[in-house]
Amino acid sequence: MTEFELHRASTTAPVNIAVIKYWGKRDATLNLPTNSSLSVTLSQSDLRTHTTAACSPTFPRSDTLTLNGAPQPLTTPRSIACLHALRALRTELEAADPALPKLARQPLRIVSTNNFPTAAGLASSAAGFAALVRAIADLYALPQSPEELSLIARQGSGSACRSLLGGFVGWQRGEAADGSDSRAYQVAEAAHWPGLHALILVASAAKKGVSSTSGMQATVATSPLFQTRWKEVVPARMTEMEGAIKERDFSAFARVTMRESNNFHATCLDTEPPILYLNDTSQAAMRAVEGLNERAGKIVAAYTFDAGPNAVVYYQAEDEELVAGSFKYILGGAKGWDGKRGRAVKGEGLRSAIDEVSAKSLKDGVNRVILTGVGAGPMKTEEHLVDEKGEEVVVNESK
């Protein structure tokens, strides 16, 4: 009896939240950005995509992908581009060493799970494509560095290139027409500033009304404000942000983060027709942060919003009770405080810093909080989502 041939590799990949936003493409086919961007990689103990890539000559001829138990297409141009590039690199290895098993020819079975809501402004596509690329690269034993693999992940989801590295990560706009210089790079490791914490206020787990892809292209085509943004505003802020991170200057980090978030959403409003990713709860979170900073007499918190209503509030570990405690005082009934960090937060903070109208809006609109912080890049795991027989392992990682 012929032994069943199966090859598999598994990884987890993190979510990243941009503090200098990626918005707009100079080449939609290659997923090349109009402007550079910079993000904070978040801890995988809180937010991650877990992916297993397996191949076998006995699998059905077509590649398959399952996400959170539901089949997903691998026939989109983005997915095809990633798989083609990875297979090409494996084919080169096999040509150089005929003894290697011919994995590039075998159908792929990819199984992936998220422990957070998909497509709700929590960078699910970034973590997803980063995990897919890293898992297949490990399956194929590719020697390419994370920076080199970011060129491939970028083709799947632009922000995915930043999720291939940990800590603080930039994505260079690049100038080359073929995208060869549009890649991720590490500004600083997570260990450089381990005391940078984040509180995510989940205002909605629903899928976005306007996807990032369609939204950014509409902005590029119709917003006059956007032209000033990518040519003048973002280049200056990239320099400011990298300096703030290297100096661990929270005040500078916070100021740039909030101004950048506001500028990004202003260009969305300047789009025709206008794009509104923020809601009343989002605006209440902004007012709450401003109230905390005013009451504290210094900047202790900074808000940012990606293409969705969920607020990410950055602060330093030393201010956890002041910042997270103030939100817990209002949102103590929301899910997410039951972890070790959440239980340690007393829920007192600066009680009078958040006005009553904002407090009510937050209480009515936030259904979950996530306490997290800066974290590492993708990590290999032996916890496979495809068993030794090649079958999907059913798990539930959602929190």
Short mmCIF file of C-alpha atoms in Angstrom, two decimals:
data_model
loop_
_atom_site.label_atom_id
_atom_site.label_comp_id
_atom_site.label_asym_id
_atom_site.label_seq_id
_atom_site.Cartn_x
_atom_site.Cartn_y
_atom_site.Cartn_z
CA MET A 1 0.00 0.00 0.00
CA THR A 2 1.41 3.38 -1.04
CA GLU A 3 2.04 5.71 1.90
CA PHE A 4 -0.10 8.84 1.90
CA GLU A 5 2.04 11.84 0.92
CA LEU A 6 1.29 15.07 2.77
CA HIS A 7 3.34 18.18 3.41
CA ARG A 8 2.13 20.95 5.73
CA ALA A 9 3.27 24.04 7.59
CA SER A 10 1.43 26.35 9.97
CA THR A 11 1.93 29.88 11.17
CA THR A 12 0.18 32.66 13.03
CA ALA A 13 0.34 36.24 11.79
CA PRO A 14 -0.54 39.50 13.53
CA VAL A 15 -2.85 42.40 12.89
CA ASN A 16 -1.18 45.75 12.33
CA ILE A 17 -2.75 49.14 12.90
CA ALA A 18 -1.33 51.99 10.85
CA VAL A 19 -0.39 55.26 12.49
CA ILE A 20 0.54 56.67 9.07
CA LYS A 21 -2.26 55.44 6.82
CA TYR A 22 -2.03 53.64 3.49
CA TRP A 23 -4.77 55.02 1.25
CA GLY A 24 -4.60 55.08 -2.53
CA LYS A 25 -2.85 53.05 -5.22
CA ARG A 26 -0.49 54.27 -7.92
CA ASP A 27 -0.81 50.86 -9.59
CA ALA A 28 -3.88 48.79 -8.75
CA THR A 29 -2.65 45.63 -10.49
CA LEU A 30 0.61 45.45 -8.52
CA ASN A 31 -0.97 46.98 -5.39
CA LEU A 32 1.55 49.81 -5.29
CA PRO A 33 0.67 52.58 -2.80
CA THR A 34 0.39 56.26 -3.56
CA ASN A 35 2.14 57.03 -0.27
CA SER A 36 4.37 55.33 2.28
CA SER A 37 2.85 54.17 5.57
CA LEU A 38 3.84 53.01 9.04
CA SER A 39 2.13 50.70 11.52
CA VAL A 40 2.30 49.09 14.94
CA THR A 41 2.23 45.29 14.90
CA LEU A 42 -0.12 44.11 17.66
CA SER A 43 0.32 41.18 20.01
CA GLN A 44 -0.82 37.83 18.64
CA SER A 45 -2.09 36.74 22.03
CA ASP A 46 -4.97 39.11 21.35
CA LEU A 47 -5.34 39.37 17.55
CA ARG A 48 -4.08 36.84 15.05
CA THR A 49 -4.75 34.76 11.98
CA HIS A 50 -3.78 31.09 12.25
CA THR A 51 -3.12 29.38 8.90
CA THR A 52 -2.06 25.93 7.75
CA ALA A 53 -0.87 25.37 4.20
CA ALA A 54 -0.79 21.75 3.05
CA CYS A 55 -0.13 20.07 -0.27
CA SER A 56 -0.50 16.54 -1.55
CA PRO A 57 -0.63 14.89 -4.99
CA THR A 58 -3.87 13.23 -3.85
CA PHE A 59 -5.72 16.51 -3.21
CA PRO A 60 -8.31 17.66 -5.77
CA ARG A 61 -6.68 19.50 -8.68
CA SER A 62 -7.78 22.99 -7.61
CA ASP A 63 -6.27 24.89 -4.69
CA THR A 64 -8.75 25.48 -1.84
CA LEU A 65 -9.04 27.97 1.01
CA THR A 66 -11.26 27.75 4.07
CA LEU A 67 -11.61 30.76 6.40
CA ASN A 68 -13.37 30.31 9.73
CA GLY A 69 -15.00 27.15 8.39
CA ALA A 70 -16.35 28.71 5.18
CA PRO A 71 -14.90 28.09 1.68
CA GLN A 72 -13.32 31.16 0.08
CA PRO A 73 -12.33 31.72 -3.56
CA LEU A 74 -8.69 31.57 -4.59
CA THR A 75 -9.51 32.76 -8.10
CA THR A 76 -9.18 36.51 -7.49
CA PRO A 77 -6.26 38.26 -9.22
CA ARG A 78 -4.72 39.05 -5.81
CA SER A 79 -4.77 35.44 -4.62
CA ILE A 80 -3.53 34.16 -7.97
CA ALA A 81 -0.62 36.65 -7.92
CA CYS A 82 0.51 35.50 -4.46
CA LEU A 83 0.27 31.78 -5.24
CA HIS A 84 2.01 32.21 -8.60
CA ALA A 85 4.92 34.10 -7.06
CA LEU A 86 5.38 31.56 -4.26
CA ARG A 87 5.20 28.60 -6.65
CA ALA A 88 7.74 30.27 -8.94
CA LEU A 89 10.22 30.53 -6.06
CA ARG A 90 9.68 26.89 -5.11
CA THR A 91 10.10 25.84 -8.74
CA GLU A 92 13.50 27.56 -8.78
CA LEU A 93 14.57 25.54 -5.72
CA GLU A 94 13.38 22.29 -7.29
CA ALA A 95 15.21 23.05 -10.54
CA ALA A 96 18.43 23.70 -8.61
CA ASP A 97 18.07 20.49 -6.55
CA PRO A 98 16.32 17.62 -8.38
CA ALA A 99 16.20 15.64 -5.12
CA LEU A 100 13.62 18.00 -3.63
CA PRO A 101 9.99 16.82 -3.70
CA LYS A 102 7.98 18.51 -6.44
CA LEU A 103 5.70 20.52 -4.15
CA ALA A 104 5.13 23.40 -6.57
CA ARG A 105 3.03 21.13 -8.80
CA GLN A 106 0.82 19.84 -5.99
CA PRO A 107 -2.60 21.32 -5.16
CA LEU A 108 -2.77 23.41 -1.99
CA ARG A 109 -5.26 23.06 0.85
CA ILE A 110 -5.19 26.21 2.99
CA VAL A 111 -7.16 26.43 6.22
CA SER A 112 -7.28 29.68 8.18
CA THR A 113 -9.01 31.03 11.27
CA ASN A 114 -9.22 34.49 12.86
CA ASN A 115 -9.72 35.13 16.56
CA PHE A 116 -11.31 38.51 15.78
CA PRO A 117 -14.14 39.81 13.51
CA THR A 118 -13.34 39.67 9.80
CA ALA A 119 -13.69 42.78 7.59
CA ALA A 120 -14.70 45.14 10.39
CA GLY A 121 -11.84 47.60 10.36
CA LEU A 122 -9.45 45.35 12.31
CA ALA A 123 -7.02 44.66 9.44
CA SER A 124 -8.24 41.10 8.87
CA SER A 125 -7.04 40.98 5.24
CA ALA A 126 -3.55 42.12 6.30
CA ALA A 127 -3.19 39.35 8.87
CA GLY A 128 -4.83 36.86 6.50
CA PHE A 129 -2.55 37.38 3.52
CA ALA A 130 0.54 37.65 5.74
CA ALA A 131 -0.33 34.28 7.30
CA LEU A 132 -1.05 32.73 3.89
CA VAL A 133 2.26 33.90 2.40
CA ARG A 134 4.31 32.96 5.47
CA ALA A 135 2.70 29.50 5.77
CA ILE A 136 3.25 28.63 2.10
CA ALA A 137 6.80 30.01 2.23
CA ASP A 138 7.48 27.69 5.17
CA LEU A 139 5.79 24.78 3.39
CA TYR A 140 8.04 25.37 0.37
CA ALA A 141 11.12 26.00 2.56
CA LEU A 142 11.78 29.29 0.80
CA PRO A 143 14.93 31.16 1.89
CA GLN A 144 13.53 34.65 1.25
CA SER A 145 13.56 37.15 4.14
CA PRO A 146 10.34 38.68 5.54
CA GLU A 147 11.20 41.89 3.68
CA GLU A 148 11.49 39.96 0.41
CA LEU A 149 8.27 38.05 1.09
CA SER A 150 6.54 41.36 1.77
CA LEU A 151 6.75 42.04 -1.98
CA ILE A 152 4.47 39.03 -2.48
CA ALA A 153 2.11 39.68 0.45
CA ARG A 154 1.65 43.25 -0.79
CA GLN A 155 0.06 41.90 -3.97
CA GLY A 156 -2.59 40.15 -1.91
CA SER A 157 -3.38 42.99 0.48
CA GLY A 158 -1.27 46.12 0.65
CA SER A 159 -1.16 46.29 4.44
CA ALA A 160 -0.28 42.58 4.63
CA CYS A 161 3.32 43.41 3.80
CA ARG A 162 3.61 45.17 7.18
CA SER A 163 2.23 42.14 9.06
CA LEU A 164 5.24 40.06 8.01
CA LEU A 165 7.37 41.93 10.55
CA GLY A 166 6.95 42.71 14.23
CA GLY A 167 7.24 45.90 16.22
CA PHE A 168 7.04 49.13 14.26
CA VAL A 169 6.96 48.63 10.52
CA GLY A 170 7.14 50.95 7.53
CA TRP A 171 6.01 50.28 3.97
CA GLN A 172 8.02 52.19 1.43
CA ARG A 173 6.02 53.70 -1.41
CA GLY A 174 8.83 52.99 -3.85
CA GLU A 175 9.44 54.49 -7.25
CA ALA A 176 10.05 51.52 -9.53
CA ALA A 177 7.27 50.77 -12.01
CA ASP A 178 7.52 47.03 -11.32
CA GLY A 179 7.12 47.51 -7.54
CA SER A 180 10.50 45.97 -6.72
CA ASP A 181 11.27 48.70 -4.17
CA SER A 182 7.80 48.87 -2.58
CA ARG A 183 8.38 46.66 0.43
CA ALA A 184 8.09 46.56 4.21
CA TYR A 185 10.95 47.42 6.55
CA GLN A 186 11.30 47.36 10.31
CA VAL A 187 11.60 50.73 12.03
CA ALA A 188 12.09 49.16 15.47
CA GLU A 189 11.51 45.79 17.15
CA ALA A 190 8.69 45.27 19.63
CA ALA A 191 11.29 45.10 22.43
CA HIS A 192 12.32 48.68 21.65
CA TRP A 193 9.08 50.06 23.15
CA PRO A 194 7.32 47.21 24.99
CA GLY A 195 5.38 49.65 27.16
CA LEU A 196 3.28 50.92 24.26
CA HIS A 197 -0.21 49.60 24.93
CA ALA A 198 -3.46 49.80 23.01
CA LEU A 199 -7.14 49.58 23.87
CA ILE A 200 -9.41 48.72 20.96
CA LEU A 201 -13.03 49.79 21.28
CA VAL A 202 -15.04 47.55 18.97
CA ALA A 203 -17.94 49.71 17.85
CA SER A 204 -19.07 47.31 15.15
CA ALA A 205 -18.19 43.81 14.02
CA ALA A 206 -20.22 44.21 10.82
CA LYS A 207 -18.64 44.13 7.39
CA LYS A 208 -17.78 47.58 6.04
CA GLY A 209 -20.28 49.29 3.75
CA VAL A 210 -17.48 50.55 1.49
CA SER A 211 -14.46 48.28 1.13
CA SER A 212 -10.98 49.75 1.50
CA THR A 213 -10.12 48.90 -2.11
CA SER A 214 -13.09 50.66 -3.68
CA GLY A 215 -12.95 53.50 -1.17
CA MET A 216 -9.34 54.41 -1.75
CA GLN A 217 -9.67 54.37 -5.50
CA ALA A 218 -12.65 56.71 -5.31
CA THR A 219 -10.60 59.04 -3.11
CA VAL A 220 -7.69 59.05 -5.55
CA ALA A 221 -10.03 59.87 -8.42
CA THR A 222 -12.12 62.61 -6.82
CA SER A 223 -10.49 64.20 -3.74
CA PRO A 224 -8.43 67.39 -4.22
CA LEU A 225 -7.37 67.15 -0.57
CA PHE A 226 -5.81 63.76 -1.25
CA GLN A 227 -3.27 65.26 -3.64
CA THR A 228 -1.87 67.46 -0.89
CA ARG A 229 -1.96 64.54 1.52
CA TRP A 230 0.25 62.14 -0.41
CA LYS A 231 2.62 64.73 -1.86
CA GLU A 232 3.24 66.88 1.22
CA VAL A 233 1.54 65.73 4.42
CA VAL A 234 2.50 62.05 4.57
CA PRO A 235 6.22 62.38 3.69
CA ALA A 236 6.70 64.89 6.52
CA ARG A 237 4.74 62.74 8.97
CA MET A 238 6.71 59.59 8.11
CA THR A 239 9.87 61.39 9.20
CA GLU A 240 8.20 62.73 12.36
CA MET A 241 6.78 59.32 13.29
CA GLU A 242 10.01 57.40 12.78
CA GLY A 243 11.77 59.93 14.99
CA ALA A 244 9.11 59.68 17.71
CA ILE A 245 9.35 55.88 17.73
CA LYS A 246 13.13 55.81 17.88
CA GLU A 247 13.09 58.30 20.77
CA ARG A 248 10.09 56.63 22.44
CA ASP A 249 8.54 60.09 22.56
CA PHE A 250 4.89 59.35 23.32
CA SER A 251 3.74 62.95 23.10
CA ALA A 252 5.11 63.30 19.56
CA PHE A 253 3.85 59.82 18.63
CA ALA A 254 0.36 60.67 19.89
CA ARG A 255 0.12 64.04 18.17
CA VAL A 256 1.13 62.66 14.78
CA THR A 257 -1.12 59.60 15.20
CA MET A 258 -4.25 61.64 15.88
CA ARG A 259 -3.59 64.30 13.25
CA GLU A 260 -2.86 61.58 10.70
CA SER A 261 -6.07 59.71 11.49
CA ASN A 262 -8.08 62.93 11.16
CA ASN A 263 -6.41 63.82 7.86
CA PHE A 264 -7.07 60.37 6.44
CA HIS A 265 -10.77 60.51 7.31
CA ALA A 266 -10.97 64.07 6.00
CA THR A 267 -9.89 62.80 2.58
CA CYS A 268 -12.59 60.14 2.81
CA LEU A 269 -15.17 62.87 3.45
CA ASP A 270 -13.66 64.86 0.57
CA THR A 271 -14.33 61.92 -1.76
CA GLU A 272 -17.28 62.05 -4.18
CA PRO A 273 -19.60 60.62 -2.97
CA PRO A 274 -18.27 61.05 0.59
CA ILE A 275 -17.13 57.97 2.51
CA LEU A 276 -18.00 57.84 6.20
CA TYR A 277 -16.26 55.07 8.09
CA LEU A 278 -16.72 56.70 11.50
CA ASN A 279 -19.98 56.72 13.45
CA ASP A 280 -21.33 58.44 16.57
CA THR A 281 -19.45 56.00 18.81
CA SER A 282 -16.20 56.76 16.98
CA GLN A 283 -16.68 60.48 17.54
CA ALA A 284 -17.41 59.86 21.22
CA ALA A 285 -14.13 57.96 21.53
CA MET A 286 -12.30 60.93 20.02
CA ARG A 287 -13.91 63.33 22.48
CA ALA A 288 -13.12 60.95 25.35
CA VAL A 289 -9.42 60.89 24.46
CA GLU A 290 -9.34 64.67 24.18
CA GLY A 291 -11.02 64.89 27.58
CA LEU A 292 -8.50 62.54 29.17
CA ASN A 293 -5.56 64.50 27.79
CA GLU A 294 -7.03 67.80 28.93
CA ARG A 295 -7.78 66.53 32.43
CA ALA A 296 -4.35 64.87 32.77
CA GLY A 297 -2.62 68.08 31.74
CA LYS A 298 -0.53 66.23 29.18
CA ILE A 299 -1.00 63.79 26.31
CA VAL A 300 -1.60 60.36 27.82
CA ALA A 301 -3.71 58.81 25.03
CA ALA A 302 -3.99 58.91 21.25
CA TYR A 303 -6.80 57.67 19.02
CA THR A 304 -6.60 56.33 15.50
CA PHE A 305 -9.16 54.80 13.15
CA ASP A 306 -8.57 52.65 10.09
CA ALA A 307 -11.30 52.21 7.48
CA GLY A 308 -13.93 51.36 10.07
CA PRO A 309 -15.58 52.71 13.24
CA ASN A 310 -13.41 50.90 15.79
CA ALA A 311 -11.16 53.14 17.87
CA VAL A 312 -7.61 52.12 18.69
CA VAL A 313 -6.42 54.09 21.71
CA TYR A 314 -2.65 54.06 22.28
CA TYR A 315 -1.14 54.84 25.68
CA GLN A 316 1.87 53.88 27.79
CA ALA A 317 1.89 51.06 30.33
CA GLU A 318 2.39 53.52 33.19
CA ASP A 319 -0.92 55.18 32.29
CA GLU A 320 -3.00 52.00 32.03
CA GLU A 321 -5.23 52.78 34.99
CA LEU A 322 -5.60 56.40 33.96
CA VAL A 323 -6.56 55.61 30.37
CA ALA A 324 -7.99 52.08 30.31
CA GLY A 325 -9.45 52.63 33.78
CA SER A 326 -11.40 55.65 32.58
CA PHE A 327 -12.92 53.62 29.75
CA LYS A 328 -13.61 50.65 32.04
CA TYR A 329 -15.51 52.93 34.40
CA ILE A 330 -17.93 53.53 31.51
CA LEU A 331 -17.62 50.24 29.63
CA GLY A 332 -17.22 47.76 32.47
CA GLY A 333 -20.18 45.79 31.14
CA ALA A 334 -18.63 45.24 27.71
CA LYS A 335 -16.89 41.98 26.82
CA GLY A 336 -13.10 41.83 26.95
CA TRP A 337 -12.20 42.84 30.51
CA ASP A 338 -12.05 39.26 31.78
CA GLY A 339 -8.38 38.64 30.88
CA LYS A 340 -5.49 39.11 33.30
CA ARG A 341 -4.81 42.69 32.19
CA GLY A 342 -8.47 43.60 32.06
CA ARG A 343 -9.15 42.32 35.58
CA ALA A 344 -6.15 44.29 36.89
CA VAL A 345 -7.65 47.56 35.63
CA LYS A 346 -9.65 48.96 38.56
CA GLY A 347 -12.05 50.98 36.45
CA GLU A 348 -11.62 54.31 38.16
CA GLY A 349 -9.26 56.45 36.07
CA LEU A 350 -10.27 60.07 35.61
CA ARG A 351 -14.01 59.66 36.07
CA SER A 352 -14.99 63.21 35.20
CA ALA A 353 -12.71 63.48 32.16
CA ILE A 354 -15.25 62.00 29.75
CA ASP A 355 -18.40 64.07 29.31
CA GLU A 356 -21.84 62.50 29.86
CA VAL A 357 -22.92 62.62 26.21
CA SER A 358 -19.75 60.86 25.05
CA ALA A 359 -19.99 58.36 27.91
CA LYS A 360 -23.55 57.41 26.93
CA SER A 361 -22.61 57.05 23.26
CA LEU A 362 -19.69 54.81 24.17
CA LYS A 363 -21.80 52.68 26.51
CA ASP A 364 -24.49 52.26 23.86
CA GLY A 365 -22.10 51.65 20.95
CA VAL A 366 -19.12 49.64 22.21
CA ASN A 367 -19.82 45.93 22.58
CA ARG A 368 -16.28 44.65 23.14
CA VAL A 369 -12.88 45.91 24.19
CA ILE A 370 -9.49 44.40 23.37
CA LEU A 371 -6.48 45.17 25.55
CA THR A 372 -3.31 44.67 23.56
CA GLY A 373 0.07 46.15 22.73
CA VAL A 374 3.02 46.03 20.38
CA GLY A 375 4.00 42.48 19.38
CA ALA A 376 6.09 40.18 17.21
CA GLY A 377 5.74 39.16 13.58
CA PRO A 378 4.56 35.78 12.23
CA MET A 379 5.39 32.71 14.31
CA LYS A 380 5.67 29.10 13.22
CA THR A 381 3.42 26.67 15.06
CA GLU A 382 2.96 22.91 15.18
CA GLU A 383 -0.75 23.33 15.80
CA HIS A 384 -2.02 22.33 12.38
CA LEU A 385 -5.46 23.03 10.95
CA VAL A 386 -5.05 20.15 8.48
CA ASP A 387 -4.67 16.71 10.08
CA GLU A 388 -2.34 13.87 9.05
CA LYS A 389 -4.99 12.56 6.66
CA GLY A 390 -5.24 15.90 4.89
CA GLU A 391 -8.61 16.79 6.41
CA GLU A 392 -9.56 20.14 7.90
CA VAL A 393 -9.42 20.38 11.67
CA VAL A 394 -12.45 22.21 12.99
CA VAL A 395 -11.54 24.79 15.65
CA ASN A 396 -13.11 27.90 17.06
CA GLU A 397 -10.56 30.58 17.89
CA SER A 398 -12.93 33.54 18.05
CA LYS A 399 -13.12 35.40 21.33
#
